mmCIF file of C-alpha atoms in Angstrom:
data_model
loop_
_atom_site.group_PDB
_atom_site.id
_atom_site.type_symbol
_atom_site.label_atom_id
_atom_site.label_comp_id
_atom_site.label_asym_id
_atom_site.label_seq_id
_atom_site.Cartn_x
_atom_site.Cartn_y
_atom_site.Cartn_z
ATOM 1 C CA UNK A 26 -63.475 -93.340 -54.099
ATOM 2 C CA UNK A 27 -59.304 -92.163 -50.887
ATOM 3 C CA UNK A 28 -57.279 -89.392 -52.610
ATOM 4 C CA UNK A 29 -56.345 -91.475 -52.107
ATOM 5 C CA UNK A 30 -57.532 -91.796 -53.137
ATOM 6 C CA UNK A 31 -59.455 -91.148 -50.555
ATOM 7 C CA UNK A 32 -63.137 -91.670 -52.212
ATOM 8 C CA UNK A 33 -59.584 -91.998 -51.788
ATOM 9 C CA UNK A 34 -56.530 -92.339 -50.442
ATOM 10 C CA UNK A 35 -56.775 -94.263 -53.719
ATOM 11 C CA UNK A 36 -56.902 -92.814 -56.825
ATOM 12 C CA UNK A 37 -60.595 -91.476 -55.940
ATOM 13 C CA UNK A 38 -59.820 -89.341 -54.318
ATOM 14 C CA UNK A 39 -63.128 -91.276 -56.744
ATOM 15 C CA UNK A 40 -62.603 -89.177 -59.769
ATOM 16 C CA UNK A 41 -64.182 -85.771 -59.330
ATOM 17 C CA UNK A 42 -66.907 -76.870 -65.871
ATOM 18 C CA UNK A 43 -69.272 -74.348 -65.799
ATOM 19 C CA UNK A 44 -65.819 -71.830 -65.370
ATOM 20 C CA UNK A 45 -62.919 -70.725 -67.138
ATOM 21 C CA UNK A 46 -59.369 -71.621 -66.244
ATOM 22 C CA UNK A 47 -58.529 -69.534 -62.995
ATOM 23 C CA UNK A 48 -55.490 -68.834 -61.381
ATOM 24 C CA UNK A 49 -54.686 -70.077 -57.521
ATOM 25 C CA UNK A 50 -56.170 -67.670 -54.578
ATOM 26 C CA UNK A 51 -53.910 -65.982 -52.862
ATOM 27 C CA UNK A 52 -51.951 -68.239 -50.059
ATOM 28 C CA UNK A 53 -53.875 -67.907 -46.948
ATOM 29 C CA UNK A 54 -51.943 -66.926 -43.915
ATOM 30 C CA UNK A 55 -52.009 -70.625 -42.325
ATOM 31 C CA UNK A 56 -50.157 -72.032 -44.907
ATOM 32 C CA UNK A 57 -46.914 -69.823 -44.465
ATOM 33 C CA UNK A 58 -47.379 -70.749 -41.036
ATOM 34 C CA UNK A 59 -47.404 -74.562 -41.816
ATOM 35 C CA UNK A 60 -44.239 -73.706 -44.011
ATOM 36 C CA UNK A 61 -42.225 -72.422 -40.995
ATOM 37 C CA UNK A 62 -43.466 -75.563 -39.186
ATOM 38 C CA UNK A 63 -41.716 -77.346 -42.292
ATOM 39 C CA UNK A 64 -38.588 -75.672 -41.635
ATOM 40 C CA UNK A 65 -38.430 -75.828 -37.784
ATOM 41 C CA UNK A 66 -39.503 -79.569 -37.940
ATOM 42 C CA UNK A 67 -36.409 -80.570 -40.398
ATOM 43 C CA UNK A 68 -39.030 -82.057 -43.039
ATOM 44 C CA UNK A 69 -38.054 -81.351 -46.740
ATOM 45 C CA UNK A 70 -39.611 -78.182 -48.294
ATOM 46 C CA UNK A 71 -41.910 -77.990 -51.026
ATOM 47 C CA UNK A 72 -40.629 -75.955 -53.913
ATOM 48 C CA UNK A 73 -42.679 -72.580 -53.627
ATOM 49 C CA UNK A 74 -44.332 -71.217 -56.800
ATOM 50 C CA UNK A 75 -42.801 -68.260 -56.463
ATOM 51 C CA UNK A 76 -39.324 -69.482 -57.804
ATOM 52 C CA UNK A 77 -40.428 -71.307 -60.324
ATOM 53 C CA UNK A 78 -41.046 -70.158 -63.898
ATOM 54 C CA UNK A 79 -44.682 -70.172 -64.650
ATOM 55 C CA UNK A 80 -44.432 -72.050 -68.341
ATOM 56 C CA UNK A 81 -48.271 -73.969 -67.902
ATOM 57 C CA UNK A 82 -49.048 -77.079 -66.492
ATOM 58 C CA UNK A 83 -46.203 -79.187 -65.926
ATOM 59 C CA UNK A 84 -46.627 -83.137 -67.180
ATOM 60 C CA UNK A 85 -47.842 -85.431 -64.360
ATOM 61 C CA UNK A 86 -47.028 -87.935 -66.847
ATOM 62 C CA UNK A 87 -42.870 -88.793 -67.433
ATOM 63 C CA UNK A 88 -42.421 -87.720 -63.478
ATOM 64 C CA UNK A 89 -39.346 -89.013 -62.996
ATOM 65 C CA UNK A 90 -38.448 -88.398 -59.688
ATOM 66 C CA UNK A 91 -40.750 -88.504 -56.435
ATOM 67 C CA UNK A 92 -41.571 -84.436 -55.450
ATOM 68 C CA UNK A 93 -43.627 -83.188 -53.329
ATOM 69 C CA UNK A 94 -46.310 -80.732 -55.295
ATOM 70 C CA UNK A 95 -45.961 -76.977 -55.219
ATOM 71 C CA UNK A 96 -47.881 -73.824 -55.693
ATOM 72 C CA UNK A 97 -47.577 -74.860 -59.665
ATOM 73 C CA UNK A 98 -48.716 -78.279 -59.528
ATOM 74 C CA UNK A 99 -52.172 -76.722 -57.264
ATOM 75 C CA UNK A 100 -52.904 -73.982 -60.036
ATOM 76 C CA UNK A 101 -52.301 -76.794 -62.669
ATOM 77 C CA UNK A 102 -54.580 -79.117 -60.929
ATOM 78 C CA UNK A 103 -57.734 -76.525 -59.908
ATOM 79 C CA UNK A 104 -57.200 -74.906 -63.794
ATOM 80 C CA UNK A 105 -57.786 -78.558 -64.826
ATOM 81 C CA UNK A 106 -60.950 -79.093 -62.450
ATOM 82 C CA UNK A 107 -62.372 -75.954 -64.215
ATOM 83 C CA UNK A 108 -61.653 -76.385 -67.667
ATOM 84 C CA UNK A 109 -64.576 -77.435 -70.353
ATOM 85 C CA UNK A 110 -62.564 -78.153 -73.601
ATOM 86 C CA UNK A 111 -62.019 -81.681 -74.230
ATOM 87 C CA UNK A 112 -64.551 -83.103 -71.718
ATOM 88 C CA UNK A 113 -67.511 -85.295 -72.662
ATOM 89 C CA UNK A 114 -70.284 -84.962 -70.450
ATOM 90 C CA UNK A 115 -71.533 -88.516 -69.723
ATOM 91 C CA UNK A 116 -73.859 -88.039 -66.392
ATOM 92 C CA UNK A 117 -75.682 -85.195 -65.214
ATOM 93 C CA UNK A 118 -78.543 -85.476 -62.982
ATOM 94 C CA UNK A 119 -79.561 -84.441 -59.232
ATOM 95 C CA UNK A 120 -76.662 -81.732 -58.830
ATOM 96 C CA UNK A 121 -74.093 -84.528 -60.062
ATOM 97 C CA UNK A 122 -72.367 -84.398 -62.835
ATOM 98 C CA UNK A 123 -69.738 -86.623 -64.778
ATOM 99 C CA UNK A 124 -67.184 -86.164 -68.094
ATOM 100 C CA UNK A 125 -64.527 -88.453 -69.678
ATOM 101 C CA UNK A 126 -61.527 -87.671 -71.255
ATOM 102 C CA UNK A 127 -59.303 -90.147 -73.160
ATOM 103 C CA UNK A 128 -55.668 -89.120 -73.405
ATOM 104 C CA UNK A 129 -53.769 -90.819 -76.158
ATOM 105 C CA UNK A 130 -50.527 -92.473 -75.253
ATOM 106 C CA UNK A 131 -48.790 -95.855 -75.058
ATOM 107 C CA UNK A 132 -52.424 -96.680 -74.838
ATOM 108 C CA UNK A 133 -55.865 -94.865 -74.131
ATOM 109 C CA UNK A 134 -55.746 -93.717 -70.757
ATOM 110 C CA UNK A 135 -59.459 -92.025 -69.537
ATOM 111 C CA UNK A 136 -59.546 -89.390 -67.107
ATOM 112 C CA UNK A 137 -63.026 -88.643 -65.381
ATOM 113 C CA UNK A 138 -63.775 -85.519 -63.662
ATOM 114 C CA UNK A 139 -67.004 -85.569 -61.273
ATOM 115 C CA UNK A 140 -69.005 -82.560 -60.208
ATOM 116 C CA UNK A 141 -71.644 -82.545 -57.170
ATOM 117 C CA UNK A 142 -73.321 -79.711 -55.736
ATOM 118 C CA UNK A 143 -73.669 -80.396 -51.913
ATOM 119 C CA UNK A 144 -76.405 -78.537 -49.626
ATOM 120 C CA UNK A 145 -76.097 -78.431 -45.969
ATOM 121 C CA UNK A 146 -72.082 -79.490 -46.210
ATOM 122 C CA UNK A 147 -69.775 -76.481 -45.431
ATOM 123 C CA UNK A 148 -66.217 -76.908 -47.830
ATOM 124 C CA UNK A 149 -64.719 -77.347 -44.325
ATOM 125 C CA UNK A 150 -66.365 -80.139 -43.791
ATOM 126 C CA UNK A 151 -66.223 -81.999 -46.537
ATOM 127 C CA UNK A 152 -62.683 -81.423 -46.625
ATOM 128 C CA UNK A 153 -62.375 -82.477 -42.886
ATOM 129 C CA UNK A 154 -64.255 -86.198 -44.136
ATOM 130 C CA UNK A 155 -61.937 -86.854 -46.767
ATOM 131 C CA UNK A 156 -58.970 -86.798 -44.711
ATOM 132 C CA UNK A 157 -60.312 -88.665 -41.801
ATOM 133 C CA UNK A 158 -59.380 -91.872 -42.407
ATOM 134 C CA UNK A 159 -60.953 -93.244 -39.370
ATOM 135 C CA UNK A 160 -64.108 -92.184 -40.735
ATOM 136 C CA UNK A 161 -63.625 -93.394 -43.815
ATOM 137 C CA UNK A 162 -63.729 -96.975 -42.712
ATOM 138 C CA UNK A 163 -67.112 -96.797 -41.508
ATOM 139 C CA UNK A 164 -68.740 -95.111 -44.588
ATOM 140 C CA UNK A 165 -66.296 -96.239 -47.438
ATOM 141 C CA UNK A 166 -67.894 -99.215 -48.048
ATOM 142 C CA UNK A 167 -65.639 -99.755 -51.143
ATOM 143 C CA UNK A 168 -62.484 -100.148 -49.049
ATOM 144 C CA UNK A 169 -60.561 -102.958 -48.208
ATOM 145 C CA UNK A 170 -57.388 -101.730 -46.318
ATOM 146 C CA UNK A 171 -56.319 -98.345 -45.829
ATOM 147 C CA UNK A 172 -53.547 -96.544 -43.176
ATOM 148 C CA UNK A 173 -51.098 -93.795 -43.839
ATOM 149 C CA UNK A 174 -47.642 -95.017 -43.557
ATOM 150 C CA UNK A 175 -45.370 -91.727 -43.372
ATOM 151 C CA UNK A 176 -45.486 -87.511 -43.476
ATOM 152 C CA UNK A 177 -43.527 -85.783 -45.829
ATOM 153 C CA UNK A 178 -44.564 -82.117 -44.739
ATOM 154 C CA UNK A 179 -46.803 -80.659 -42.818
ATOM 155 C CA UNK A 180 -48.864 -81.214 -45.752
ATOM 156 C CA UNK A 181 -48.493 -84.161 -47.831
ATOM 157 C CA UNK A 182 -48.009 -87.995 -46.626
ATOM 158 C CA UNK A 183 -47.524 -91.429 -47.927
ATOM 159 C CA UNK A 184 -50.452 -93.348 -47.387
ATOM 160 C CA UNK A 185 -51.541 -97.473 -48.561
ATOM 161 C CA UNK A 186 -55.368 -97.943 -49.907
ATOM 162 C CA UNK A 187 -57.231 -101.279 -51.292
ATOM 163 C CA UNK A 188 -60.680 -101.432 -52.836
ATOM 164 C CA UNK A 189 -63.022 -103.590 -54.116
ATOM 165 C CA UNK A 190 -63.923 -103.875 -57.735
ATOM 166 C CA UNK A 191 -67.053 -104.902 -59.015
ATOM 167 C CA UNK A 192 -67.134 -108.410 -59.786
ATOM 168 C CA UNK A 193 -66.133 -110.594 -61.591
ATOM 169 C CA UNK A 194 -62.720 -107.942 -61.691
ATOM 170 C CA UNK A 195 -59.712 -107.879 -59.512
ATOM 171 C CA UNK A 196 -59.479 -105.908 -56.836
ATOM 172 C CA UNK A 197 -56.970 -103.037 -56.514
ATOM 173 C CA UNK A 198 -54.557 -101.709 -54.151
ATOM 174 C CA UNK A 199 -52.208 -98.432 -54.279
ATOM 175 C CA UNK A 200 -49.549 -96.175 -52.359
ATOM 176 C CA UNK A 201 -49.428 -93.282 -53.313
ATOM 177 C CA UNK A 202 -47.892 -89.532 -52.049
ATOM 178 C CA UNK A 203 -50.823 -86.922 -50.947
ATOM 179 C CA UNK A 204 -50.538 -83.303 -50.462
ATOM 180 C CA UNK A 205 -53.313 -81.017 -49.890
ATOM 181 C CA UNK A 206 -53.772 -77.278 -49.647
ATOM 182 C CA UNK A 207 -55.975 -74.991 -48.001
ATOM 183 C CA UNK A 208 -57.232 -71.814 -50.575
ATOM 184 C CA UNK A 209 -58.980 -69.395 -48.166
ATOM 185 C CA UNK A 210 -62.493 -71.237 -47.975
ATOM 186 C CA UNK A 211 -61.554 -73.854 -50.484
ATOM 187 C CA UNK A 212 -59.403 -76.511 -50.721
ATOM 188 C CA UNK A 213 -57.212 -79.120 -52.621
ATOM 189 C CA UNK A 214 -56.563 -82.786 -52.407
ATOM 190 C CA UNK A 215 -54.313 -84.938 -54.623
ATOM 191 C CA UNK A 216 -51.985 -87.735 -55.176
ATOM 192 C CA UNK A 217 -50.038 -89.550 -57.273
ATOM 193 C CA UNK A 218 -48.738 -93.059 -57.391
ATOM 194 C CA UNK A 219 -45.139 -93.718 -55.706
ATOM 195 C CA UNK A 220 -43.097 -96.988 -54.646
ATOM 196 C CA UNK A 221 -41.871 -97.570 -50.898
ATOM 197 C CA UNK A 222 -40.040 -100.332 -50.176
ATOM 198 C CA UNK A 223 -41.501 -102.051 -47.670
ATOM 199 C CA UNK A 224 -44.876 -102.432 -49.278
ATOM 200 C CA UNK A 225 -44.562 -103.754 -52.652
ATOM 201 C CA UNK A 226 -47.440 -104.957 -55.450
ATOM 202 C CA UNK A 227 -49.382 -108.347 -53.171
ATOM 203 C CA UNK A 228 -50.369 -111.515 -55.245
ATOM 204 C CA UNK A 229 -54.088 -111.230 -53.940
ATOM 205 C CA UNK A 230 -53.997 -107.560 -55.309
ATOM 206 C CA UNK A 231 -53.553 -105.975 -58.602
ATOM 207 C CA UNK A 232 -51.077 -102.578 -58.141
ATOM 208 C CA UNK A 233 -53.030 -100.035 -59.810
ATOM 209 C CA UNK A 234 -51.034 -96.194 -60.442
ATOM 210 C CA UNK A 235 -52.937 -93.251 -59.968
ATOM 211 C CA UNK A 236 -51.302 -90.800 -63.196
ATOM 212 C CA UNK A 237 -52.893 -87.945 -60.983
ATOM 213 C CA UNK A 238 -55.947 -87.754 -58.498
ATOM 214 C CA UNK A 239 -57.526 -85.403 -56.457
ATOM 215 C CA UNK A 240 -60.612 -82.825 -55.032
ATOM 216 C CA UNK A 241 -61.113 -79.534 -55.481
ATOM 217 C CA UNK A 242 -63.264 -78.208 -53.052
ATOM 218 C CA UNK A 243 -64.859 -74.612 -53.286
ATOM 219 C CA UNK A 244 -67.151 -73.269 -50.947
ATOM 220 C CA UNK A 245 -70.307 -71.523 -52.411
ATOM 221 C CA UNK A 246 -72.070 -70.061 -48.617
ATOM 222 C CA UNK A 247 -71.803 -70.729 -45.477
ATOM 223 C CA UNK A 248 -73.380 -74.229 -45.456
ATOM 224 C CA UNK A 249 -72.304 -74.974 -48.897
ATOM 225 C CA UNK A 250 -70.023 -76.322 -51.453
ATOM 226 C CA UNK A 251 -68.924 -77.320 -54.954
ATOM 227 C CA UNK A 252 -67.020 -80.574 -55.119
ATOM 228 C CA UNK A 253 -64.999 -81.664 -58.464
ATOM 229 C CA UNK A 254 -63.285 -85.090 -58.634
ATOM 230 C CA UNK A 255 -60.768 -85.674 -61.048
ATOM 231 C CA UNK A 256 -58.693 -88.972 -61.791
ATOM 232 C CA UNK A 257 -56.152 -90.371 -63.982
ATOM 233 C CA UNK A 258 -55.665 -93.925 -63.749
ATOM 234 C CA UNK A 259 -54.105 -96.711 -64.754
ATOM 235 C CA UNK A 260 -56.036 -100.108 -63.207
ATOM 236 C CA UNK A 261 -53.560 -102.476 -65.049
ATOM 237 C CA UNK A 262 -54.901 -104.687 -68.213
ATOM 238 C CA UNK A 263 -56.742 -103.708 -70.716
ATOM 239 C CA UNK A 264 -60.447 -103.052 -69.196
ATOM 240 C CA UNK A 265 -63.419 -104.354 -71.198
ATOM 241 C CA UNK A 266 -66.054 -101.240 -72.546
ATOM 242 C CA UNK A 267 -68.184 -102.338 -69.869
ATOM 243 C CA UNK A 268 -66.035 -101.068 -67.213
ATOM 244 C CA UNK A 269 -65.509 -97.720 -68.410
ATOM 245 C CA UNK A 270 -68.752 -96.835 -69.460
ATOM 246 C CA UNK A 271 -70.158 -98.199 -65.820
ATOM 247 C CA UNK A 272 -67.498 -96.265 -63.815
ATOM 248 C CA UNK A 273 -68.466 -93.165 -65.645
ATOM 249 C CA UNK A 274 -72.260 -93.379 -65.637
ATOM 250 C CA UNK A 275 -73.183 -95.219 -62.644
ATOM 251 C CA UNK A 276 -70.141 -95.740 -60.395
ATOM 252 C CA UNK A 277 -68.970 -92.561 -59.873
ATOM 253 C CA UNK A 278 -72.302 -90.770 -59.675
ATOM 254 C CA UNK A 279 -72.655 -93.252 -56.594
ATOM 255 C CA UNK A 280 -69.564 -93.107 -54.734
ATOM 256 C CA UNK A 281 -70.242 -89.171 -55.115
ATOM 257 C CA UNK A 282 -73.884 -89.304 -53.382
ATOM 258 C CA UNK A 283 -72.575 -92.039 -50.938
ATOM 259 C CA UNK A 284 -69.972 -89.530 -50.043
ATOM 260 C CA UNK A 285 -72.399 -86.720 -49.175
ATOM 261 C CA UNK A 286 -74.128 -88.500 -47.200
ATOM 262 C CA UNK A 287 -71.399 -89.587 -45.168
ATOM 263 C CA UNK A 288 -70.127 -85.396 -45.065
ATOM 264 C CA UNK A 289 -73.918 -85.153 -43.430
ATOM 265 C CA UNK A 290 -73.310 -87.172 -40.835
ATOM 266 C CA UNK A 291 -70.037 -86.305 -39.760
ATOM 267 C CA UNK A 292 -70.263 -83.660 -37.438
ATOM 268 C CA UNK A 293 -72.068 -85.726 -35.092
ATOM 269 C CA UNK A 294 -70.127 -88.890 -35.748
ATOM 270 C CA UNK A 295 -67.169 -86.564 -34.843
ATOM 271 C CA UNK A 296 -68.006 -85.261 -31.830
ATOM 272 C CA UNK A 297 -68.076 -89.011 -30.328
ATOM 273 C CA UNK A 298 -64.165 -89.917 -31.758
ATOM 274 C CA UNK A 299 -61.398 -87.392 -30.933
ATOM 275 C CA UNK A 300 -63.388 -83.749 -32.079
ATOM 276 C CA UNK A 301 -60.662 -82.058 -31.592
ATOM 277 C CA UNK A 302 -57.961 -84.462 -33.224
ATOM 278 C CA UNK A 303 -57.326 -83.414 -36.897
ATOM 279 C CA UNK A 304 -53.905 -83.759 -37.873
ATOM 280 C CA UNK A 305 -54.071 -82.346 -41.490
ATOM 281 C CA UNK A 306 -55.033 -79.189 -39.788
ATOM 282 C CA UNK A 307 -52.884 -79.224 -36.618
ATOM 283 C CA UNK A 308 -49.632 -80.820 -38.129
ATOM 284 C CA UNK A 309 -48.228 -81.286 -34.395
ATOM 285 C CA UNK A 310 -50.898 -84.052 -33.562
ATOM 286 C CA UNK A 311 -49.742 -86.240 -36.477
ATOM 287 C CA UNK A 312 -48.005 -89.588 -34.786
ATOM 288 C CA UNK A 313 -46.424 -90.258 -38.202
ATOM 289 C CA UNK A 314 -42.943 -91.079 -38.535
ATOM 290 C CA UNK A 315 -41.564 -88.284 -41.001
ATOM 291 C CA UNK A 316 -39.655 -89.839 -44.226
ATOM 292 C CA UNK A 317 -37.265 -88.635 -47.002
ATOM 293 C CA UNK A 318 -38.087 -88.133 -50.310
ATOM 294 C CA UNK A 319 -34.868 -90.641 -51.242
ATOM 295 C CA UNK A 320 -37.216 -93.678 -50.150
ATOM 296 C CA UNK A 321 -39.503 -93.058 -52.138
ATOM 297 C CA UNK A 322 -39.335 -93.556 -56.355
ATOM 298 C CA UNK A 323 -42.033 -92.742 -59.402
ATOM 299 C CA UNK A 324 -44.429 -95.884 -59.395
ATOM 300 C CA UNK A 325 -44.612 -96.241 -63.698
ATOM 301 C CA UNK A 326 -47.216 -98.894 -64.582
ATOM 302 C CA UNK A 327 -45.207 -100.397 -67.584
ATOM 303 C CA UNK A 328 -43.058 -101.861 -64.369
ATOM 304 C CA UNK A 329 -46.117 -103.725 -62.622
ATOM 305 C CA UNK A 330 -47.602 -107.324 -64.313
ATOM 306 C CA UNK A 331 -49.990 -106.661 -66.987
ATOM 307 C CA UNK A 332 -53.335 -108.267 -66.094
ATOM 308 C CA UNK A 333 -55.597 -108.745 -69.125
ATOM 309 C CA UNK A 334 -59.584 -108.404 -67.733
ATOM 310 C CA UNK A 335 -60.603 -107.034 -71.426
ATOM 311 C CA UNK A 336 -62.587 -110.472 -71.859
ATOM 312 C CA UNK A 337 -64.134 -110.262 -68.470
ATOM 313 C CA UNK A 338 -67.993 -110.497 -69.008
ATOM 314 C CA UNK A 339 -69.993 -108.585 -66.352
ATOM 315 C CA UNK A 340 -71.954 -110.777 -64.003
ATOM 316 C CA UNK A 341 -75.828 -110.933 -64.060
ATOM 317 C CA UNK A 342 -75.658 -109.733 -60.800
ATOM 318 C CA UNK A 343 -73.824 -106.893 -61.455
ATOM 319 C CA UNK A 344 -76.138 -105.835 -64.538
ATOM 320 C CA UNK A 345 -79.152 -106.347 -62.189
ATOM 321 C CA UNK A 346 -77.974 -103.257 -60.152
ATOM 322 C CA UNK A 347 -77.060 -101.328 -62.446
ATOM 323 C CA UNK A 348 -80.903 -101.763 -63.917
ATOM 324 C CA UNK A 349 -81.975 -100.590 -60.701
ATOM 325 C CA UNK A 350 -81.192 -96.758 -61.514
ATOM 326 C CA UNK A 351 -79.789 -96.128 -58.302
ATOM 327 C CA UNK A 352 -78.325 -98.649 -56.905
ATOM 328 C CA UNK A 353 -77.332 -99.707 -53.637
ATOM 329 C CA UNK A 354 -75.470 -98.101 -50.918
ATOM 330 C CA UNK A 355 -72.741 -99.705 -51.434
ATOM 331 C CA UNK A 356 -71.952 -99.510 -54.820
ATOM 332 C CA UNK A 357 -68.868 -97.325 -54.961
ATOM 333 C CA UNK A 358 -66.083 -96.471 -57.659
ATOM 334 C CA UNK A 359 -63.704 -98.613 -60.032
ATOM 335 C CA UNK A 360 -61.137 -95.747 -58.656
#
């Protein structure tokens, strides 16, 4: 699905309400430390929270210029993880959970938020797995092509990410700017879509924009944790019912398990590649050339080629695994 996208670096990172809307934990002490890294390493700065007039969630839709998300846009996205009003619960079985949300626009755009319990997975390391994008090529079984291209900060990056879509569909690529955010023990991921020059849309590809994606990660023990996926996306076209109602009851309950799975094994598969390399945590090992905001602009979809799929019949093959229950490994995510 990565936050990309990662389930994502795509608009996952697959999409992730038991809780009210809470406010943002306190900054921990590492990321005022990471923001004096900022300064000393000449990258821009993020806009802190602290200046900014608290007047709710901003629109991630209508962003018309390319920023890079502060203390604001976190509390926005976590109070939106949480919330229960205007969700439709869709999925819930074996700790996993699923909703849809249809936001009325230009067109119907869904959002789906996913919820998964995870035993034996510390937030740490589940956090650690969806940044690693070395990783993610050996259990994303989904993805195509994926590499980060730039940093920003110390804490958010430019990044490319193509997937496969279940056939007989196109499949999908995106670039989008990701940010993340440590919270004490838990954590944030998310992205949004963005345009760099030297990789535009690909004729074998389909652009896709990611409206907003992202994980919020909270830790519930030692050994334990509370993932919640949530994605807004535009795929391009006009998606037949099929689609929507697989990537919401099937798909993404999938990608979700196929994740933890992968967060189960990664300690060990870790210790064998670089343990002690993990640049989203130690800025100073990133090899990433650093790049301005100014090369970057707002990725709207109304500027990419409309592809009609909405008379795209799903294959028998297709419907034979989704009659399976289950499914197989490597069924992943439409996002």
């Amino acid at each position: 699905m990565d936050t990309r996208g990662r389930l994502s670096k795509g608009p996952w990172k697959v999409a992730s309400a038991s809780a009210a809307a809470s406010t943002l934990l306190e900054l921990p002490r590492r990321t005022q430390e990471s923001r004096t890294r900022t300064r000393a390493l000449g990258f821009p700065m993020e806009k802190s929270a602290a200046s900014t007039e608290l007047q709710g969630p901003r629109p991630v839709l209508g962003r018309d210029s390319v920023q890079v998300p502060d203390d604001q846009d976190f509390r926005s996205f976590r109070s939106e993880c949480e919330a229960e009003a205007g969700w439709n619960l869709t999925y819930s079985k074996a700790g996993v959970s699923v909703w849809v949300q249809a936001v009325e626009m230009d067109r119907t755009l869904h959002k789906i938020k996913c919820r998964m319990e995870c035993r034996d997975v510390p937030a740490e390391t589940l956090y650690d797995v969806l940044h690693d994008i070395e990783y993610r090529k050996k259990w994303d079984s989904n993805v195509i092509e994926t590499f980060d291209i730039a940093r920003l900060t110390v804490n958010a990056d430019v990044g490319y990410y193509s997937w496969r879509c279940p056939k007989p569909l196109k499949n999908r690529d995106v670039i989008t700017l990701r940010s993340w955010l440590p919270m004490g023990t838990d954590y944030i991921i998310m992205n949004y879509s963005v345009k760099h020059p030297k990789y535009p849309p690909r004729k074998d590809l389909v652009r896709a924009v990611s409206i907003q994606t992202g994980y919020l990660i909270q830790s519930t023990g030692p050994k334990s944790c509370v993932i919640t996926y949530l994605a807004q996306v535009d795929p391009k076209g006009s998606l037949p019912k099929w689609v929507v109602n697989k990537s919401s009851q099937f798909l993404a309950p999938k990608a979700m398990k196929k994740m933890y799975k992968a967060c189960v094994r990664y300690p060990e598969w870790k210790q064998k590649h670089q343990p002690h390399y993990k640049p989203w945590l130690h800025p100073e090992q990133s090899p990433l050339p650093s790049l301005a905001l100014s090369e970057l602009s707002v990725q709207h979809a109304d500027s990419l080629e409309n592809i009609d799929e909405s008379a795209v019949a799903e294959s028998r093959e297709e419907r034979m695994g989704s009659a399976g229950g289950e499914g197989s490994d490597d069924d992943t995510s439409l996002t």
